[in-house]
PDB file of C-alpha atoms in Angstrom:
ATOM      1  CA  MET A   1       8.622   0.036   6.842  1.00 87.00           C
ATOM      2  CA  LEU A   2      10.455   0.764   3.589  1.00 91.00           C
ATOM      3  CA  LEU A   3       7.819   3.307   2.606  1.00 93.00           C
ATOM      4  CA  ALA A   4       8.223   5.160   5.896  1.00 93.00           C
ATOM      5  CA  LEU A   5      11.991   5.225   5.401  1.00 94.00           C
ATOM      6  CA  LEU A   6      11.703   6.606   1.869  1.00 95.00           C
ATOM      7  CA  LEU A   7       9.241   9.301   2.919  1.00 95.00           C
ATOM      8  CA  CYS A   8      11.310  10.315   5.949  1.00 96.00           C
ATOM      9  CA  TYR A   9      14.468  10.619   3.900  1.00 96.00           C
ATOM     10  CA  ALA A  10      12.711  12.695   1.238  1.00 96.00           C
ATOM     11  CA  GLY A  11      11.173  14.901   3.926  1.00 96.00           C
ATOM     12  CA  PHE A  12      14.505  15.551   5.610  1.00 97.00           C
ATOM     13  CA  THR A  13      16.084  16.285   2.224  1.00 96.00           C
ATOM     14  CA  ALA A  14      13.357  18.815   1.446  1.00 95.00           C
ATOM     15  CA  LEU A  15      13.915  20.482   4.817  1.00 96.00           C
ATOM     16  CA  CYS A  16      17.644  20.492   4.102  1.00 95.00           C
ATOM     17  CA  LEU A  17      17.085  22.129   0.716  1.00 94.00           C
ATOM     18  CA  SER A  18      14.984  24.858   2.323  1.00 94.00           C
ATOM     19  CA  LEU A  19      18.202  26.238   3.852  1.00 93.00           C
ATOM     20  CA  ASP A  20      20.191  28.707   1.732  1.00 91.00           C
ATOM     21  CA  ARG A  21      23.540  26.986   2.254  1.00 91.00           C
ATOM     22  CA  HIS A  22      22.435  23.502   1.234  1.00 90.00           C
ATOM     23  CA  HIS A  23      20.225  24.721  -1.597  1.00 91.00           C
ATOM     24  CA  GLY A  24      23.138  26.658  -3.066  1.00 89.00           C
ATOM     25  CA  GLU A  25      25.510  23.726  -2.624  1.00 87.00           C
ATOM     26  CA  LEU A  26      23.217  21.224  -4.315  1.00 88.00           C
ATOM     27  CA  LEU A  27      21.305  23.284  -6.873  1.00 90.00           C
ATOM     28  CA  HIS A  28      23.737  26.190  -7.386  1.00 89.00           C
ATOM     29  CA  SER A  29      21.167  28.900  -6.723  1.00 90.00           C
ATOM     30  CA  LYS A  30      19.578  30.709  -3.822  1.00 91.00           C
ATOM     31  CA  PRO A  31      15.983  29.619  -3.125  1.00 90.00           C
ATOM     32  CA  SER A  32      13.245  32.173  -3.533  1.00 92.00           C
ATOM     33  CA  PRO A  33      11.048  32.761  -0.489  1.00 93.00           C
ATOM     34  CA  ARG A  34       8.210  30.922  -2.175  1.00 96.00           C
ATOM     35  CA  ARG A  35      10.391  27.887  -2.972  1.00 94.00           C
ATOM     36  CA  ARG A  36      11.804  27.918   0.554  1.00 95.00           C
ATOM     37  CA  LEU A  37       8.282  27.859   2.003  1.00 97.00           C
ATOM     38  CA  GLY A  38       7.247  25.091  -0.388  1.00 96.00           C
ATOM     39  CA  LEU A  39      10.240  22.970   0.558  1.00 96.00           C
ATOM     40  CA  ARG A  40       9.565  23.449   4.262  1.00 97.00           C
ATOM     41  CA  LEU A  41       5.886  22.595   3.946  1.00 97.00           C
ATOM     42  CA  GLY A  42       6.640  19.631   1.708  1.00 96.00           C
ATOM     43  CA  GLY A  43       9.303  18.334   4.064  1.00 96.00           C
ATOM     44  CA  TRP A  44       7.093  18.525   7.120  1.00 97.00           C
ATOM     45  CA  LEU A  45       4.194  17.004   5.193  1.00 97.00           C
ATOM     46  CA  LEU A  46       6.337  14.063   4.087  1.00 96.00           C
ATOM     47  CA  LEU A  47       7.488  13.507   7.669  1.00 96.00           C
ATOM     48  CA  LEU A  48       3.900  13.558   8.910  1.00 96.00           C
ATOM     49  CA  VAL A  49       2.682  11.226   6.171  1.00 95.00           C
ATOM     50  CA  SER A  50       5.500   8.794   6.956  1.00 94.00           C
ATOM     51  CA  ILE A  51       3.805   7.974  10.276  1.00 95.00           C
ATOM     52  CA  TRP A  52       0.960   6.213   8.492  1.00 94.00           C
ATOM     53  CA  PRO A  53       2.886   3.295   6.891  1.00 93.00           C
ATOM     54  CA  ALA A  54       4.720   2.616  10.152  1.00 92.00           C
ATOM     55  CA  VAL A  55       1.478   2.501  12.115  1.00 94.00           C
ATOM     56  CA  GLN A  56      -0.192   0.367   9.439  1.00 92.00           C
ATOM     57  CA  ALA A  57       2.629  -2.168   9.558  1.00 88.00           C
ATOM     58  CA  ALA A  58       2.909  -2.626  13.325  1.00 88.00           C
ATOM     59  CA  GLY A  59       0.033  -0.899  15.113  1.00 91.00           C
ATOM     60  CA  TRP A  60       0.144   2.306  17.122  1.00 93.00           C
ATOM     61  CA  SER A  61       2.351   1.199  19.991  1.00 91.00           C
ATOM     62  CA  ARG A  62       5.122  -0.485  18.029  1.00 94.00           C
ATOM     63  CA  GLY A  63       4.583   1.554  14.861  1.00 93.00           C
ATOM     64  CA  LEU A  64       5.455   4.843  16.547  1.00 94.00           C
ATOM     65  CA  VAL A  65       8.622   3.326  18.000  1.00 95.00           C
ATOM     66  CA  ASP A  66       9.560   1.951  14.580  1.00 94.00           C
ATOM     67  CA  TRP A  67       8.799   5.335  13.039  1.00 95.00           C
ATOM     68  CA  CYS A  68      11.158   7.054  15.497  1.00 96.00           C
ATOM     69  CA  ALA A  69      13.867   4.574  14.530  1.00 96.00           C
ATOM     70  CA  VAL A  70      13.242   5.227  10.842  1.00 96.00           C
ATOM     71  CA  LEU A  71      13.387   8.987  11.491  1.00 96.00           C
ATOM     72  CA  MET A  72      16.772   8.648  13.166  1.00 97.00           C
ATOM     73  CA  LEU A  73      18.119   6.331  10.457  1.00 96.00           C
ATOM     74  CA  SER A  74      17.067   8.578   7.598  1.00 96.00           C
ATOM     75  CA  ALA A  75      18.421  11.701   9.330  1.00 96.00           C
ATOM     76  CA  LEU A  76      21.704   9.925  10.054  1.00 97.00           C
ATOM     77  CA  LEU A  77      22.020   8.853   6.421  1.00 95.00           C
ATOM     78  CA  LEU A  78      21.431  12.410   5.225  1.00 95.00           C
ATOM     79  CA  VAL A  79      23.848  13.893   7.754  1.00 95.00           C
ATOM     80  CA  LEU A  80      26.563  11.442   6.748  1.00 95.00           C
ATOM     81  CA  LEU A  81      26.045  11.982   3.012  1.00 94.00           C
ATOM     82  CA  MET A  82      25.836  15.793   2.955  1.00 92.00           C
ATOM     83  CA  PRO A  83      29.505  16.589   3.704  1.00 91.00           C
ATOM     84  CA  TYR A  84      31.038  13.907   1.505  1.00 92.00           C
ATOM     85  CA  ARG A  85      28.524  13.078  -1.265  1.00 92.00           C
ATOM     86  CA  PRO A  86      25.913  15.860  -1.436  1.00 90.00           C
ATOM     87  CA  ARG A  87      24.819  15.016  -4.985  1.00 91.00           C
ATOM     88  CA  LEU A  88      24.261  11.385  -3.966  1.00 94.00           C
ATOM     89  CA  ALA A  89      22.049  12.598  -1.103  1.00 93.00           C
ATOM     90  CA  LEU A  90      19.899  14.503  -3.587  1.00 93.00           C
ATOM     91  CA  ILE A  91      19.772  11.592  -6.040  1.00 94.00           C
ATOM     92  CA  LEU A  92      18.725   9.183  -3.279  1.00 94.00           C
ATOM     93  CA  ALA A  93      15.865  11.488  -2.302  1.00 93.00           C
ATOM     94  CA  GLY A  94      14.624  11.605  -5.894  1.00 93.00           C
ATOM     95  CA  VAL A  95      14.903   7.853  -6.331  1.00 94.00           C
ATOM     96  CA  GLY A  96      13.155   7.392  -2.990  1.00 92.00           C
ATOM     97  CA  LEU A  97      10.237   9.538  -4.080  1.00 91.00           C
ATOM     98  CA  LEU A  98       9.985   7.630  -7.353  1.00 93.00           C
ATOM     99  CA  ALA A  99      10.128   4.293  -5.527  1.00 92.00           C
ATOM    100  CA  SER A 100       7.522   5.296  -2.924  1.00 91.00           C
ATOM    101  CA  PRO A 101       4.485   4.216  -4.991  1.00 91.00           C
ATOM    102  CA  VAL A 102       6.125   0.854  -5.623  1.00 91.00           C
ATOM    103  CA  ALA A 103       6.767   0.437  -1.893  1.00 88.00           C
ATOM    104  CA  ALA A 104       3.169   1.463  -1.153  1.00 88.00           C
ATOM    105  CA  PHE A 105       1.765  -1.176  -3.503  1.00 89.00           C
ATOM    106  CA  ALA A 106       4.162  -3.799  -2.141  1.00 85.00           C
ATOM    107  CA  THR A 107       2.664  -3.398   1.353  1.00 73.00           C
ATOM    108  CA  LEU A 108      -0.913  -3.989   0.152  1.00 68.00           C
TER     109      LEU A 108
END
């Protein structure tokens, strides 16, 4: 379930960065249309891929419920971090993406 959490958080962070306000706040620049599209596609792709580890861990019936819980938890974490510690939110997404392969091998 850790892998699903890491992927969901990274996906929501990418979707967050695709918005002008958050991109400017975190990276101090306005995203180009191409970067904005890439962040949106990457964010949605990460959210879709995060279904797989949840289903692998608990089956379709319980895995989808667990995935919904992980979605809500990762979104809540991002929403709580953005106003007070926006740089920490970005750092956690990067660390989560780097730790994802380790979490994937740990579930094998």
